[in-house]
């Protein structure tokens, strides 16, 4: 496509420059470099503006994920734009302002060095077919995901220790390091932390980090533009290869074949490989047996779902980072109630802090419950007496067996009374039924416990807060 740039076209270029900056700020460097950077400005046909991409795969992805946002940005910049059309144009040159030298065409070979243009491979600017340097890698990493920001607990201590060992070692302690766990438990955090630490400790080491989806995408492009030798050299000349979410290539035979050979080549050269997935190697359905075997031959480290102590530690650390002073009762409430994953937990905390900062309301259990009503509703369930007993025992640090025992010591009797009170408040069980659940006690004992707790709540503010916290954690 040949374009003659007049005054209007120059204006479009300026508008496109501003829109690209807005897109980068909104989606982040990693997503921008992977998907939006290759976009090039086309022509204006009436009220329809054309944007070109090099492949049909990219066009489909961008239309689905960013199409509406692109249109919104353009309509804010230029009221004459009614529609943004994304077209496929493999050999299109990037649009430049008048007087600027054009870049190498996408997908064409740079005849000065015999390699594919760096844009082909998607590794970032300035690579020219060579392995990425530390600055290229850091541009794709999240600055928050470093080791000092990773909260360690019993559920993730092995994965954390293994990641530190890989990051701090001059050799290859285990190959590969395979991290697996559910969504939002910290796999990507550890992957980024390893890459940050290695590149800061030794900038000369060549680290390549990307998702398995991106690996497949790069491989497809290499096949299409017949640059597979450049692709192989890029991946097999690094010191550390890090592939996130390897489960993405399950069932994709050609990509698995290439990754298998890349894996073997790097292992033969004693180069480090780090991989993450949502399941262990043996549970990856659709993965070739020989590749499953290779993935499991190093160290496989599981990241389990977080426990209460770890969730509370994460919330305390996050609140400190945000500079927010929140009541301990609120943090304890969140740690008890939001158990799905760390992202959801941090998202809840961000909402609470934003509500307090923007609206000016103090953070209390009541405001927390109101702000997070939709999130907490997902955990709505029927409370049982057994659950009440377990939660109260944990809160007051007594044995669950003490709920049924005959011990009368106040340290045991008072929590037991609280559990009876909450059973009366939160369940439909009768007094005799509740009594039987507490070691066969009489219904009058339950009545006495309910009355005693109500009296203490009216006179002891600290005790009242404890009971209110337990009640909110159980009833929502």
XYZ file of C-alpha atoms in Angstrom:
476
model
C 0.000 0.000 0.000
C 1.489 3.374 -0.973
C 0.379 6.472 0.865
C 0.950 10.166 0.169
C 1.075 11.977 3.482
C -0.561 15.377 3.506
C -1.532 17.610 6.425
C -4.423 15.328 7.475
C -2.183 12.257 7.345
C 0.409 13.932 9.540
C -2.359 14.671 12.032
C -3.352 10.994 11.982
C 0.248 9.995 12.717
C 0.339 12.340 15.708
C -2.976 10.978 16.963
C -1.748 7.397 16.510
C 1.392 8.190 18.514
C -0.730 9.437 21.411
C -3.053 6.424 21.197
C -0.112 3.996 21.281
C 1.173 5.693 24.425
C -2.259 5.391 26.029
C -2.480 1.712 25.080
C 0.953 0.975 26.543
C 0.015 2.722 29.796
C -3.281 0.834 30.029
C -2.233 -2.731 29.169
C 1.389 -2.689 30.363
C 4.670 -3.206 28.525
C 4.442 -6.987 28.255
C 1.017 -7.088 26.563
C 1.821 -4.039 24.437
C 5.073 -5.492 23.097
C 3.468 -8.861 22.420
C 0.305 -7.755 20.637
C -0.052 -4.025 20.034
C 3.422 -2.890 19.090
C 3.270 -4.545 15.618
C 0.139 -2.543 14.705
C 0.728 -0.010 11.930
C -1.390 2.913 10.840
C -3.169 2.508 7.501
C -5.386 4.791 5.470
C -8.593 6.675 6.212
C -11.476 5.650 3.954
C -14.347 7.997 4.670
C -15.109 7.447 8.347
C -13.364 4.058 8.427
C -9.755 3.944 9.651
C -7.544 0.981 8.779
C -4.931 -0.537 11.097
C -2.619 -3.219 9.688
C -1.220 -6.334 11.409
C 1.198 -8.904 9.951
C -0.832 -12.099 10.502
C -4.425 -13.342 10.620
C -3.725 -14.855 14.036
C -2.816 -11.438 15.435
C -5.804 -9.785 13.764
C -8.259 -12.233 15.332
C -6.663 -11.897 18.768
C -6.547 -8.095 18.693
C -10.123 -7.769 17.414
C -11.379 -9.973 20.255
C -9.325 -8.463 23.073
C -8.540 -4.874 22.085
C -10.810 -3.996 19.157
C -13.415 -2.074 21.141
C -10.776 -0.168 23.111
C -8.930 0.842 19.940
C -12.151 2.257 18.519
C -12.845 4.189 21.743
C -9.371 5.751 21.755
C -9.643 6.796 18.114
C -13.099 8.295 18.552
C -11.808 10.325 21.505
C -8.891 11.586 19.388
C -10.736 12.070 16.095
C -14.501 12.571 15.832
C -14.364 11.685 12.108
C -13.496 8.055 12.919
C -16.640 5.934 13.131
C -15.019 2.526 12.705
C -11.563 1.001 13.123
C -10.885 -1.866 10.718
C -8.005 -4.250 11.432
C -6.566 -5.755 8.259
C -3.832 -8.305 7.542
C -0.852 -6.981 5.611
C 2.257 -9.187 6.117
C 4.783 -7.052 4.265
C 3.578 -3.652 5.328
C 6.183 -1.108 6.452
C 5.617 0.883 9.622
C 4.148 4.334 9.052
C 6.653 7.102 9.676
C 6.324 10.825 9.875
C 7.516 12.637 6.748
C 11.276 12.650 6.432
C 11.845 9.637 8.704
C 13.608 6.597 7.224
C 11.293 3.569 6.956
C 12.074 0.484 9.072
C 12.686 -2.977 7.625
C 9.430 -4.575 6.379
C 7.786 -7.005 8.767
C 8.557 -10.560 7.832
C 11.319 -9.663 5.372
C 14.936 -10.632 5.934
C 17.631 -8.109 6.767
C 20.100 -8.695 3.968
C 22.929 -7.028 5.906
C 23.201 -9.894 8.362
C 21.105 -12.660 6.801
C 18.724 -12.838 9.777
C 15.039 -12.159 10.173
C 14.170 -8.687 11.409
C 13.806 -8.481 15.193
C 10.166 -7.526 14.800
C 9.595 -10.932 13.269
C 10.568 -12.695 16.431
C 8.792 -10.386 18.832
C 11.679 -10.239 21.294
C 11.787 -6.488 21.449
C 13.756 -3.748 19.783
C 17.420 -3.948 19.046
C 17.909 -7.704 19.149
C 18.578 -8.237 15.457
C 18.366 -11.991 15.750
C 20.664 -12.298 18.758
C 19.723 -13.557 22.196
C 17.990 -10.989 24.413
C 20.077 -8.890 26.777
C 19.108 -8.016 30.351
C 17.363 -4.764 29.396
C 15.137 -6.541 26.865
C 14.112 -9.098 29.468
C 13.421 -6.538 32.189
C 11.085 -4.635 29.883
C 8.753 -7.658 29.980
C 8.867 -8.167 33.755
C 6.608 -6.786 36.456
C 8.632 -4.648 38.864
C 6.479 -5.767 41.784
C 7.312 -9.444 41.289
C 10.628 -9.710 43.113
C 11.693 -12.048 45.900
C 11.422 -9.438 48.657
C 7.711 -9.004 47.856
C 6.963 -12.726 47.926
C 5.430 -13.807 51.254
C 6.654 -17.264 52.236
C 4.530 -19.775 54.142
C 4.230 -23.510 54.571
C 2.296 -23.858 51.320
C 4.939 -22.285 49.075
C 8.247 -22.584 50.937
C 9.662 -25.363 48.729
C 8.852 -23.511 45.498
C 10.329 -20.299 46.897
C 13.511 -22.008 48.100
C 13.984 -23.749 44.756
C 13.444 -20.498 42.852
C 16.044 -18.740 45.042
C 18.518 -21.537 44.467
C 18.152 -21.274 40.686
C 18.390 -17.471 40.772
C 21.499 -17.408 42.989
C 23.403 -20.336 41.470
C 26.183 -19.977 38.921
C 25.490 -23.512 37.729
C 22.342 -25.528 37.089
C 21.098 -26.994 40.409
C 18.186 -28.894 38.834
C 16.966 -28.996 35.281
C 14.235 -28.139 34.760
C 12.709 -26.377 37.737
C 9.000 -27.072 37.300
C 6.616 -24.889 39.358
C 2.941 -25.791 39.433
C -0.174 -24.710 41.277
C -3.603 -23.145 40.865
C -4.489 -19.686 39.601
C -3.230 -16.743 41.624
C -0.916 -18.671 43.964
C 2.393 -17.084 42.924
C 3.864 -19.082 40.022
C 4.334 -16.073 37.760
C 5.617 -14.000 40.681
C 8.409 -16.522 41.264
C 9.189 -16.736 37.552
C 9.590 -12.964 37.323
C 11.590 -12.900 40.559
C 14.065 -15.446 39.168
C 14.525 -13.407 35.990
C 14.965 -10.146 37.907
C 17.532 -11.642 40.273
C 19.600 -13.309 37.544
C 19.751 -10.234 35.305
C 20.642 -7.943 38.225
C 23.253 -10.332 39.616
C 24.912 -10.993 36.252
C 23.704 -8.780 33.362
C 25.803 -10.797 30.925
C 23.619 -13.888 31.358
C 21.070 -14.192 28.576
C 17.608 -14.825 29.980
C 14.520 -15.406 27.853
C 11.133 -15.306 29.572
C 7.785 -15.750 27.821
C 4.470 -17.538 28.055
C 3.945 -20.855 26.268
C 1.309 -19.075 24.187
C 3.917 -16.594 22.999
C 6.340 -19.454 22.266
C 3.720 -21.055 20.031
C 2.938 -17.751 18.356
C 6.642 -17.128 17.603
C 7.001 -20.658 16.229
C 4.007 -20.196 13.910
C 5.455 -16.936 12.613
C 8.811 -18.593 12.025
C 7.129 -21.307 9.985
C 5.118 -18.810 7.994
C 8.039 -16.536 7.149
C 10.504 -19.414 6.789
C 12.769 -18.194 9.568
C 12.856 -21.379 11.622
C 16.668 -21.393 11.780
C 16.618 -17.924 13.327
C 13.914 -19.097 15.716
C 15.984 -22.100 16.798
C 19.095 -19.993 17.275
C 17.220 -17.430 19.357
C 15.898 -20.018 21.786
C 18.925 -22.280 21.909
C 21.537 -19.588 22.501
C 20.191 -18.371 25.861
C 21.600 -19.194 29.303
C 18.200 -19.405 30.981
C 14.913 -20.253 29.258
C 11.730 -19.553 31.231
C 8.343 -20.654 29.881
C 5.184 -19.733 31.803
C 1.917 -21.725 31.625
C 3.303 -24.654 29.638
C -0.143 -26.294 29.715
C -1.087 -23.965 26.838
C 0.743 -26.179 24.328
C -1.064 -29.364 25.411
C -2.594 -30.918 22.306
C -0.486 -28.752 19.970
C 1.770 -31.396 18.472
C 4.024 -29.273 16.258
C 4.747 -26.771 19.005
C 5.458 -29.593 21.455
C 7.850 -31.155 18.958
C 9.823 -27.907 18.657
C 9.823 -27.309 22.406
C 11.027 -30.881 22.990
C 14.055 -30.353 20.749
C 14.725 -26.921 22.251
C 14.548 -28.466 25.726
C 17.020 -31.215 24.844
C 19.430 -28.815 23.161
C 19.563 -26.561 26.228
C 19.943 -29.449 28.666
C 22.804 -30.848 26.577
C 24.532 -27.453 26.858
C 23.899 -27.350 30.629
C 21.624 -24.312 30.307
C 18.926 -23.664 32.915
C 15.228 -24.213 32.116
C 12.362 -23.018 34.342
C 8.766 -23.952 33.539
C 5.420 -23.288 35.214
C 2.008 -24.909 34.793
C -1.320 -25.309 36.536
C -0.750 -29.060 37.031
C 2.133 -31.433 37.655
C 3.863 -32.896 34.570
C 2.154 -36.271 35.031
C -1.298 -34.603 35.006
C -0.862 -32.550 31.834
C -3.407 -34.133 29.504
C -2.515 -33.708 25.848
C 1.213 -33.465 26.535
C 3.411 -36.023 24.795
C 4.738 -38.720 27.122
C 8.368 -38.024 26.255
C 7.901 -34.323 27.053
C 6.070 -35.079 30.314
C 9.021 -37.278 31.254
C 11.525 -34.508 30.495
C 9.526 -31.910 32.454
C 9.430 -34.156 35.514
C 13.095 -35.145 35.537
C 14.338 -32.101 37.483
C 12.711 -30.613 40.569
C 8.910 -30.411 40.608
C 7.701 -27.919 43.244
C 4.023 -27.592 44.112
C 2.507 -24.317 45.324
C -0.457 -25.287 47.495
C -3.481 -23.082 48.221
C -2.723 -20.507 50.895
C -3.500 -21.094 54.557
C -4.860 -18.480 56.967
C -1.463 -17.386 58.312
C -0.036 -16.868 54.833
C -3.095 -14.923 53.646
C -2.879 -12.665 56.691
C 0.826 -12.089 56.084
C 0.162 -11.183 52.451
C -2.543 -8.711 53.460
C -0.313 -7.081 56.081
C 2.531 -6.715 53.588
C 0.243 -5.381 50.859
C -1.356 -2.871 53.232
C 2.119 -1.665 54.207
C 3.060 -1.220 50.541
C -0.105 0.825 49.992
C 0.635 2.931 53.062
C -2.756 2.014 54.497
C -3.353 1.543 58.215
C -6.219 -0.915 58.496
C -7.712 -2.420 61.652
C -6.356 -5.874 62.468
C -9.920 -7.174 62.676
C -10.533 -6.234 59.043
C -7.380 -7.983 57.835
C -8.232 -11.072 59.884
C -11.750 -11.043 58.447
C -10.436 -10.915 54.886
C -7.871 -13.656 55.541
C -10.626 -15.928 56.832
C -13.209 -15.169 54.166
C -11.305 -14.856 50.866
C -9.505 -18.114 50.325
C -9.646 -18.666 46.547
C -6.344 -17.085 45.518
C -3.934 -14.259 46.246
C -5.073 -12.090 43.334
C -8.627 -12.052 44.647
C -7.312 -11.278 48.125
C -5.203 -8.345 46.927
C -8.068 -7.115 44.760
C -10.360 -7.042 47.802
C -7.794 -5.060 49.771
C -7.374 -2.570 46.908
C -11.131 -2.006 46.804
C -11.299 -1.331 50.533
C -8.387 1.101 50.452
C -9.798 2.870 47.388
C -13.200 3.231 49.051
C -11.587 4.741 52.137
C -9.285 7.057 50.179
C -11.751 8.288 47.565
C -14.916 8.491 49.673
C -13.298 9.278 52.997
C -15.110 6.614 55.028
C -13.195 4.875 57.809
C -12.456 1.187 57.246
C -14.527 -0.989 59.598
C -15.948 -4.482 59.448
C -19.282 -2.963 58.417
C -17.869 -0.915 55.518
C -15.722 -3.857 54.433
C -18.768 -6.103 54.271
C -20.650 -3.463 52.271
C -17.852 -2.779 49.756
C -17.135 -6.474 49.165
C -20.747 -7.651 49.165
C -20.513 -9.244 45.711
C -17.219 -10.961 46.459
C -18.324 -12.304 49.804
C -21.619 -13.526 48.408
C -19.677 -16.081 46.382
C -18.733 -17.730 49.668
C -22.306 -17.790 50.954
C -23.181 -21.169 52.472
C -25.140 -22.820 55.278
C -23.203 -22.648 58.541
C -22.940 -25.819 60.636
C -22.364 -26.192 64.357
C -19.217 -28.204 63.617
C -17.832 -25.321 61.562
C -18.675 -22.842 64.328
C -16.899 -25.010 66.890
C -13.804 -25.328 64.707
C -13.604 -21.610 63.928
C -14.116 -20.544 67.555
C -11.539 -23.070 68.790
C -8.987 -21.733 66.294
C -9.739 -18.147 67.254
C -9.316 -18.707 70.994
C -6.471 -21.200 70.532
C -8.077 -24.163 72.309
C -8.491 -27.773 71.215
C -11.562 -28.693 69.229
C -12.094 -31.535 71.737
C -12.618 -28.915 74.460
C -15.926 -28.011 72.834
C -17.249 -31.398 73.953
C -15.290 -31.872 77.182
C -16.415 -31.346 80.770
C -13.616 -28.880 81.561
C -14.855 -25.780 83.387
C -11.741 -23.605 83.291
C -12.616 -20.125 82.031
C -10.079 -20.355 79.157
C -12.164 -23.254 77.830
C -15.648 -22.496 79.128
C -15.842 -18.975 77.671
C -15.023 -19.976 74.058
C -17.472 -22.871 74.418
C -20.180 -20.422 75.465
C -19.365 -18.239 72.480
C -19.724 -21.253 70.182
C -23.112 -22.094 71.728
C -24.219 -18.474 71.324
C -23.197 -18.382 67.659
C -24.876 -21.746 67.052
C -28.096 -20.255 68.370
C -27.659 -17.091 66.263
C -26.518 -18.645 62.984
C -28.286 -22.004 62.739
C -31.889 -23.189 62.893
C -31.045 -25.894 65.452
C -33.093 -26.073 68.667
C -31.497 -25.579 72.089
C -31.566 -29.339 72.889
C -29.946 -30.105 69.502
C -27.217 -27.551 70.159
C -26.622 -28.970 73.633
C -26.161 -32.477 72.245
C -23.483 -31.164 69.851
C -21.539 -29.847 72.867
C -20.937 -33.105 74.676
C -24.579 -33.921 75.443
C -25.241 -30.809 77.519
C -28.738 -29.811 78.650
C -30.676 -27.086 76.843
C -30.561 -24.937 80.005
C -26.765 -24.866 79.713
C -27.119 -23.451 76.216
C -29.619 -20.849 77.458
C -27.179 -19.788 80.187
C -24.328 -19.516 77.640
C -26.420 -17.330 75.312
C -27.418 -15.021 78.172
C -23.847 -14.771 79.488
C -22.393 -13.897 76.081
C -25.051 -11.228 75.520
C -24.194 -9.652 78.893
C -20.461 -9.659 78.161
C -20.980 -8.155 74.714
C -22.816 -5.250 76.325
C -20.074 -4.542 78.881
C -16.766 -5.705 77.338
C -15.918 -3.969 74.082
C -12.948 -6.221 73.242
C -15.009 -9.357 73.808
C -17.832 -7.896 71.705
C -15.402 -7.265 68.812
C -14.180 -10.870 68.976
C -17.707 -12.237 68.818
C -18.700 -9.836 66.027
C -15.660 -10.817 63.971
C -16.426 -14.515 64.377
C -20.054 -13.945 63.492
C -19.238 -12.052 60.299
C -16.701 -14.637 59.195
C -19.240 -17.397 59.639
C -22.452 -15.870 58.405
C -21.329 -14.467 55.045
